[in-house]
Short mmCIF file of C-alpha atoms and ligand atoms in Angstrom, two decimals:
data_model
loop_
_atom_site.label_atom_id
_atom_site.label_comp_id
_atom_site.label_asym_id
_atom_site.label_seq_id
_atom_site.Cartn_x
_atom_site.Cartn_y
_atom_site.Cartn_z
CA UNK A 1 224.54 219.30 150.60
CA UNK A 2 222.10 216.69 150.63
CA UNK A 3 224.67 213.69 149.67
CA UNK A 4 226.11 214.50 153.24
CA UNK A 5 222.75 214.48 154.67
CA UNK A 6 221.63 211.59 153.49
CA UNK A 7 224.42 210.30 155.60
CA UNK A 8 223.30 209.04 159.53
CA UNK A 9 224.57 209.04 162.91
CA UNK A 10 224.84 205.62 163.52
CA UNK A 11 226.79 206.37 166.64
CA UNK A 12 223.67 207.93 168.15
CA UNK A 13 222.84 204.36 170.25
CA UNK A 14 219.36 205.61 171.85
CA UNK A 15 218.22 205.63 168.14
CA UNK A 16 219.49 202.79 166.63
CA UNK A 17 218.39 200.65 169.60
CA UNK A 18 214.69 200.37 168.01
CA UNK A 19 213.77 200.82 164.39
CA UNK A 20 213.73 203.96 162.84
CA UNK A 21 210.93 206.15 162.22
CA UNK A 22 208.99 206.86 158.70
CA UNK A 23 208.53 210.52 158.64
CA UNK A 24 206.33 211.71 155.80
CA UNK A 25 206.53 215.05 154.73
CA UNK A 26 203.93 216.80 152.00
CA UNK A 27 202.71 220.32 150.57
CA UNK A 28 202.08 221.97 147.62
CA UNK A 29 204.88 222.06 145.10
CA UNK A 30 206.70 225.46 146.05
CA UNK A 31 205.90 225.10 149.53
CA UNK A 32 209.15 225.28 150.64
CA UNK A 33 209.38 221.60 152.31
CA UNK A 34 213.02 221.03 150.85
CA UNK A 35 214.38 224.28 152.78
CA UNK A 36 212.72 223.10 155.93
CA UNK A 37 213.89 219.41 155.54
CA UNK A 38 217.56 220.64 154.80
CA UNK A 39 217.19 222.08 158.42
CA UNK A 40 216.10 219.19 159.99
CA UNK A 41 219.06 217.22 158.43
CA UNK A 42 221.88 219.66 159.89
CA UNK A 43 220.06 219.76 163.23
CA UNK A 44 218.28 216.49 164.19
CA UNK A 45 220.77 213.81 164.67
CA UNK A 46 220.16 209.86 162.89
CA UNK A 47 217.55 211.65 160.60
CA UNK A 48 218.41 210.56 156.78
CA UNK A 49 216.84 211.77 153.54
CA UNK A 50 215.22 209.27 150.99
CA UNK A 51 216.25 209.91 147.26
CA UNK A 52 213.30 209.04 145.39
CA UNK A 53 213.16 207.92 141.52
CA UNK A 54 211.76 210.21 139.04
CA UNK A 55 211.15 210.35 135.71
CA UNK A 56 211.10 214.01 135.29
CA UNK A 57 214.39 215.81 134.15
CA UNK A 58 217.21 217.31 136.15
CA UNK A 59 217.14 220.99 136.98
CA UNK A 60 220.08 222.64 136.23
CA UNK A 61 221.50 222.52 139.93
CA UNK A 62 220.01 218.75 140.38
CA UNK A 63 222.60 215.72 140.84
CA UNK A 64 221.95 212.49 139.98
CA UNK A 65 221.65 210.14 143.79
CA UNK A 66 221.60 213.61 145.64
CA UNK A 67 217.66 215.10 144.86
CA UNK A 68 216.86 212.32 142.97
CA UNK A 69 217.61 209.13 140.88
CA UNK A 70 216.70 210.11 137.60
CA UNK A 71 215.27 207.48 135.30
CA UNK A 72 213.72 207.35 131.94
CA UNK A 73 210.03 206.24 131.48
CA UNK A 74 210.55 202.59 130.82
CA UNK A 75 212.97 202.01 133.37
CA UNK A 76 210.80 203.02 136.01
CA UNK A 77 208.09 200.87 135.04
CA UNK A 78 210.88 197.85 134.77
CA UNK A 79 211.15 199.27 138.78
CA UNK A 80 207.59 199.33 139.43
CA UNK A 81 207.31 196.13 137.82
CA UNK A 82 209.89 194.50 139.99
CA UNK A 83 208.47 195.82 143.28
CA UNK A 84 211.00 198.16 143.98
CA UNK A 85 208.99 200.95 145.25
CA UNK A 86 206.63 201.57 148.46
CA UNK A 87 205.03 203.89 147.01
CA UNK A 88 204.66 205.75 143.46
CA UNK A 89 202.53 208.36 141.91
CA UNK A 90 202.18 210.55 138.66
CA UNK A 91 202.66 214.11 140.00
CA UNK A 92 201.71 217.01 137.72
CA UNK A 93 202.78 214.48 134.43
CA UNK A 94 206.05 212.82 135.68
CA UNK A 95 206.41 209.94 137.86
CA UNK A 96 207.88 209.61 141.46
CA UNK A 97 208.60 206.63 143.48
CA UNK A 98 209.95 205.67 146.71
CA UNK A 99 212.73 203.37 146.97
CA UNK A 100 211.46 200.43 149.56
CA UNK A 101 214.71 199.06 149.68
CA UNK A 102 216.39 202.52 151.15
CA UNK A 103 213.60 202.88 153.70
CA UNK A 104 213.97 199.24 154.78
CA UNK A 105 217.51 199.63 155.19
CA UNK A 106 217.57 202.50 156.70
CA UNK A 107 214.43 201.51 159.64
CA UNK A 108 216.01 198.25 160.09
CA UNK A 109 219.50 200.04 161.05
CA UNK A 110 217.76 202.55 163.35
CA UNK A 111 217.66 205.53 161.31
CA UNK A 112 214.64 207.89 161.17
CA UNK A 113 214.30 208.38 157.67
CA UNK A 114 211.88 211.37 156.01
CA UNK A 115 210.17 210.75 152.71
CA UNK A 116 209.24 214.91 150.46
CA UNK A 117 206.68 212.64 148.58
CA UNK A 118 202.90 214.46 147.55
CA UNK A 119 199.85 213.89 148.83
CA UNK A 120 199.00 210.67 146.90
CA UNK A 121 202.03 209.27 147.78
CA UNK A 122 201.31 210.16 151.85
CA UNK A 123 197.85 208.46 151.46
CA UNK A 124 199.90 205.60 150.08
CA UNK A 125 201.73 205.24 153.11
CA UNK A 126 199.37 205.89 155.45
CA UNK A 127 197.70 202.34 154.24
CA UNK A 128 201.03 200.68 153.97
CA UNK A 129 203.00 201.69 157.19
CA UNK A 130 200.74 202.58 160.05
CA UNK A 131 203.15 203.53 162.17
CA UNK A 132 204.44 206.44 159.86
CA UNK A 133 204.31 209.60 161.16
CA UNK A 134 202.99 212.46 158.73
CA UNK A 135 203.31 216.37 158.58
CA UNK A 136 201.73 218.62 156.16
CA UNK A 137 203.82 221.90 155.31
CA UNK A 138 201.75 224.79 155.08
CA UNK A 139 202.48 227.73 152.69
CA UNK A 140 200.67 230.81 154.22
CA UNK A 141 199.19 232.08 151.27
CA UNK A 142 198.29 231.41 147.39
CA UNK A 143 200.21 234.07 146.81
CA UNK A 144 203.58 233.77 148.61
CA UNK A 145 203.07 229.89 146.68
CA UNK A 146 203.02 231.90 143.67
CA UNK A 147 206.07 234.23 144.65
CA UNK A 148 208.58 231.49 145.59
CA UNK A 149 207.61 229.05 142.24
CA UNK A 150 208.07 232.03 140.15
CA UNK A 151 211.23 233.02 142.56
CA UNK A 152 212.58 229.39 142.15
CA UNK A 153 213.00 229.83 138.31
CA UNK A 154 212.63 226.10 138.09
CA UNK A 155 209.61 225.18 136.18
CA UNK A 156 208.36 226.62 132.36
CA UNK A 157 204.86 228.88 132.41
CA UNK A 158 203.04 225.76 131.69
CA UNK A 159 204.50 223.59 134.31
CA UNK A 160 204.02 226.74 136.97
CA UNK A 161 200.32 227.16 136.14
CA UNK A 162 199.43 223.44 136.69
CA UNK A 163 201.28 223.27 139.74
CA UNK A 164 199.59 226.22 141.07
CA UNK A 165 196.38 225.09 139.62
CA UNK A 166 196.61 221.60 141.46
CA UNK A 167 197.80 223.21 145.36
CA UNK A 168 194.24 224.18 146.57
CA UNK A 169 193.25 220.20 146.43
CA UNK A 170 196.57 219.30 147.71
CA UNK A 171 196.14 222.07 150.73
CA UNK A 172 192.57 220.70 151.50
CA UNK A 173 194.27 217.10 152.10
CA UNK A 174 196.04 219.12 155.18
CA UNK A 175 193.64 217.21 157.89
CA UNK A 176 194.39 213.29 156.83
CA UNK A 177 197.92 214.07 158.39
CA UNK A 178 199.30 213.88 161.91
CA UNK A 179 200.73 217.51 162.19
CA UNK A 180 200.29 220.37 160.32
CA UNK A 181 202.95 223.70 160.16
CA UNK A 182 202.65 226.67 159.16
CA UNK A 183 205.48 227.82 157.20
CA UNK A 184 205.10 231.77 157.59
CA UNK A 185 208.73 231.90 159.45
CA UNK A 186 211.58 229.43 158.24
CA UNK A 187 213.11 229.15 161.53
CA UNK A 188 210.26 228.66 163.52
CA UNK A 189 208.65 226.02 161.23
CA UNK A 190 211.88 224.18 160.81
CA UNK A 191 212.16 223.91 164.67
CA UNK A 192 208.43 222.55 164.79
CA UNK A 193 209.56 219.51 162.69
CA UNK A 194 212.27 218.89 164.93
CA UNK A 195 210.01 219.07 167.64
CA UNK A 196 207.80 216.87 166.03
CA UNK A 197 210.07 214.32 165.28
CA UNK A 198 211.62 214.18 169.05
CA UNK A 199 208.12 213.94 170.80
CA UNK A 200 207.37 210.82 168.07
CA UNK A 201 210.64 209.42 169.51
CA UNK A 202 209.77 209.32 172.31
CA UNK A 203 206.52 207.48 172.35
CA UNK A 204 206.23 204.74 174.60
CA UNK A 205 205.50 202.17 171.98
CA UNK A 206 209.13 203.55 170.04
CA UNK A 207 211.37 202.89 172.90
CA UNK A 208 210.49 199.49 173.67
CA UNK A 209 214.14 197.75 173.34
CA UNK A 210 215.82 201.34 174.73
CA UNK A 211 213.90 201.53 177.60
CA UNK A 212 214.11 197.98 178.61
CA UNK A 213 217.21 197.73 180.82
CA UNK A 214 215.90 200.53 182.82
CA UNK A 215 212.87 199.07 183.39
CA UNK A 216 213.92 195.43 184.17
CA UNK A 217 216.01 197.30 186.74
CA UNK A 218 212.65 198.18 188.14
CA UNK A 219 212.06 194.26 187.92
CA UNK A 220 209.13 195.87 185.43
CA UNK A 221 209.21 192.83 182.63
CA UNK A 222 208.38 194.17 179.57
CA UNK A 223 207.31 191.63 176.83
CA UNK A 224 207.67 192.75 172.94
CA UNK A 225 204.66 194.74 172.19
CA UNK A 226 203.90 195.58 175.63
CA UNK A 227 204.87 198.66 176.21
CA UNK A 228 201.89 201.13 176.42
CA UNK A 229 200.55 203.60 174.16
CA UNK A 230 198.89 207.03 174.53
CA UNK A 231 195.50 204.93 174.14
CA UNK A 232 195.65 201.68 176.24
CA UNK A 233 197.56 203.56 179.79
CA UNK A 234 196.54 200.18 181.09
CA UNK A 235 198.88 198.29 179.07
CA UNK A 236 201.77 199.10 180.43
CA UNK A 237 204.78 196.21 180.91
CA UNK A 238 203.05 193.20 182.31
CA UNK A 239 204.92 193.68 186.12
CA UNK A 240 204.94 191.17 189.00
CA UNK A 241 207.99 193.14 190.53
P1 5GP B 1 209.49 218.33 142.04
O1 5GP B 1 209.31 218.00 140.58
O2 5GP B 1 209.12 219.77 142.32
O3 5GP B 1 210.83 217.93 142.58
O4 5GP B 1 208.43 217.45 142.86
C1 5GP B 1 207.07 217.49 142.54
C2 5GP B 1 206.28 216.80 143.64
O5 5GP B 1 206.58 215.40 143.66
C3 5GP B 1 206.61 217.33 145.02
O6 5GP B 1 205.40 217.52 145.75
C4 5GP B 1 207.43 216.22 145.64
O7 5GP B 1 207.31 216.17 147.04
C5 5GP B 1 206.78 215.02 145.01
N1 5GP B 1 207.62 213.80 145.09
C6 5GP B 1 208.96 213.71 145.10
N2 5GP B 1 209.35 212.44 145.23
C7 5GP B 1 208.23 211.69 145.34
C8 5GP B 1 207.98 210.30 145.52
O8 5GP B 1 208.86 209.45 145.61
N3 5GP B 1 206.67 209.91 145.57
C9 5GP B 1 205.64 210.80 145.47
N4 5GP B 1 204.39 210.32 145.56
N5 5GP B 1 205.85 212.11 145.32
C10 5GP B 1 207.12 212.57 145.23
#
């Protein structure tokens, strides 16, 4: 359940030795982004979940602190008001926001920590955190969209139809992210996030304070902010040794 996956490894020292990584994941509603992330939270260790706020009501199998914090209209404003969230956004009539305090907490301890926010909210981040990685999840068809919301049970004809109405302008947004998946095959897709999020670990610039001992061992002195990236191979650790 996701209370136990919003739980991290903080044993896991290679990961905690740098600050964590903000993974955003998007796609249409009904794209099936919660199954895939579930996955990723059994299988990719120090990987936790942020619980956004929401004004919209529970579903029937919806906990309070476990999909969501649910709040009523004028208590998230008194929380936008007071600067709690990184991001927020009015999605299909109800309003979502992103706790910044969790995702601080959570980067500053180590943890990677993925954020099932829309594409406003990804855009959002994009201009706030540039070193957040994003992934769009691709539903293969309009109609398989249709299939699961209808399948899901979750949302009145109304709701369904906007939803459905608003996923061709969300799907076009596919190319302002970092990686795109194709979610034809729950297995395969699911092990394309991990993948994802193991080849952002280990970027260069991400292992900075992990990879230092190994390097001074080298007598390679790396300063903070040193440490190449994919762009600038010249940069690497300033080294007289
Ligand atoms: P649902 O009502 O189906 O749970 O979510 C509707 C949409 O809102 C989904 O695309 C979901 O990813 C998005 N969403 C959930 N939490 C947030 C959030 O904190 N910020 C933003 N911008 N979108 C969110």
């Amino acid at each position: 359940m996701l209370n136990e996956l919003t739980k991290t490894e903080s044993s896991d020292a290679e990961v905690a030795a740098s600050p964590g990584m903000l993974i955003v994941v998007s796609s249409p509603s009904g794209g099936g982004k919660g199954t895939l992330i579930d996955r990723v939270l059994k299988t990719v260790p120090g990987v936790s979940f942020s619980v956004s706020y929401t004004t919209r009501a529970p579903r029937a199998t919806e906990q309070n602190g476990r999909e969501y914090f649910f709040v009523d209209r004028p208590m998230f404003e008194k929380l936008i008001e007071g600067g709690e969230f990184l991001e927020w956004a009015d999605v299909y009539g109800h309003l979502y926001g992103t706790s910044a305090t969790q995702v601080e907490t959570e980067r500053r301890a180590g943890h990677d920590i993925i954020l099932e926010i829309d594409v406003q909210g990804a855009e959002s981040i994009r201009k706030k955190v540039s070193d957040a990685v994003s992934v769009f999840i691709l539903p293969p068809s309009f109609e398989l969209l249709r299939a699961r919301l209808l399948a899901r049970g979750t949302d009145s004809a109304a709701d369904l139809e906007m939803r459905l109405r608003g996923a061709p302008s969300e799907v076009e947004q596919y190319k302002f992210f970092h990686y795109v998946i194709l979610n034809d095959d729950i297995n395969r897709a699911s092990q394309q996030l991990a993948a994802v999020i193991y080849a952002e670990r280990a970027r260069c610039e991400r292992q900075e304070s992990s990879l230092r001992d190994a390097l001074e061992d080298f007598g390679v002195i790396t300063e903070p902010g040193a440490v190449a990236t994919v762009s600038e191979p010249g940069a690497v650790a300033g080294s007289d040794g």
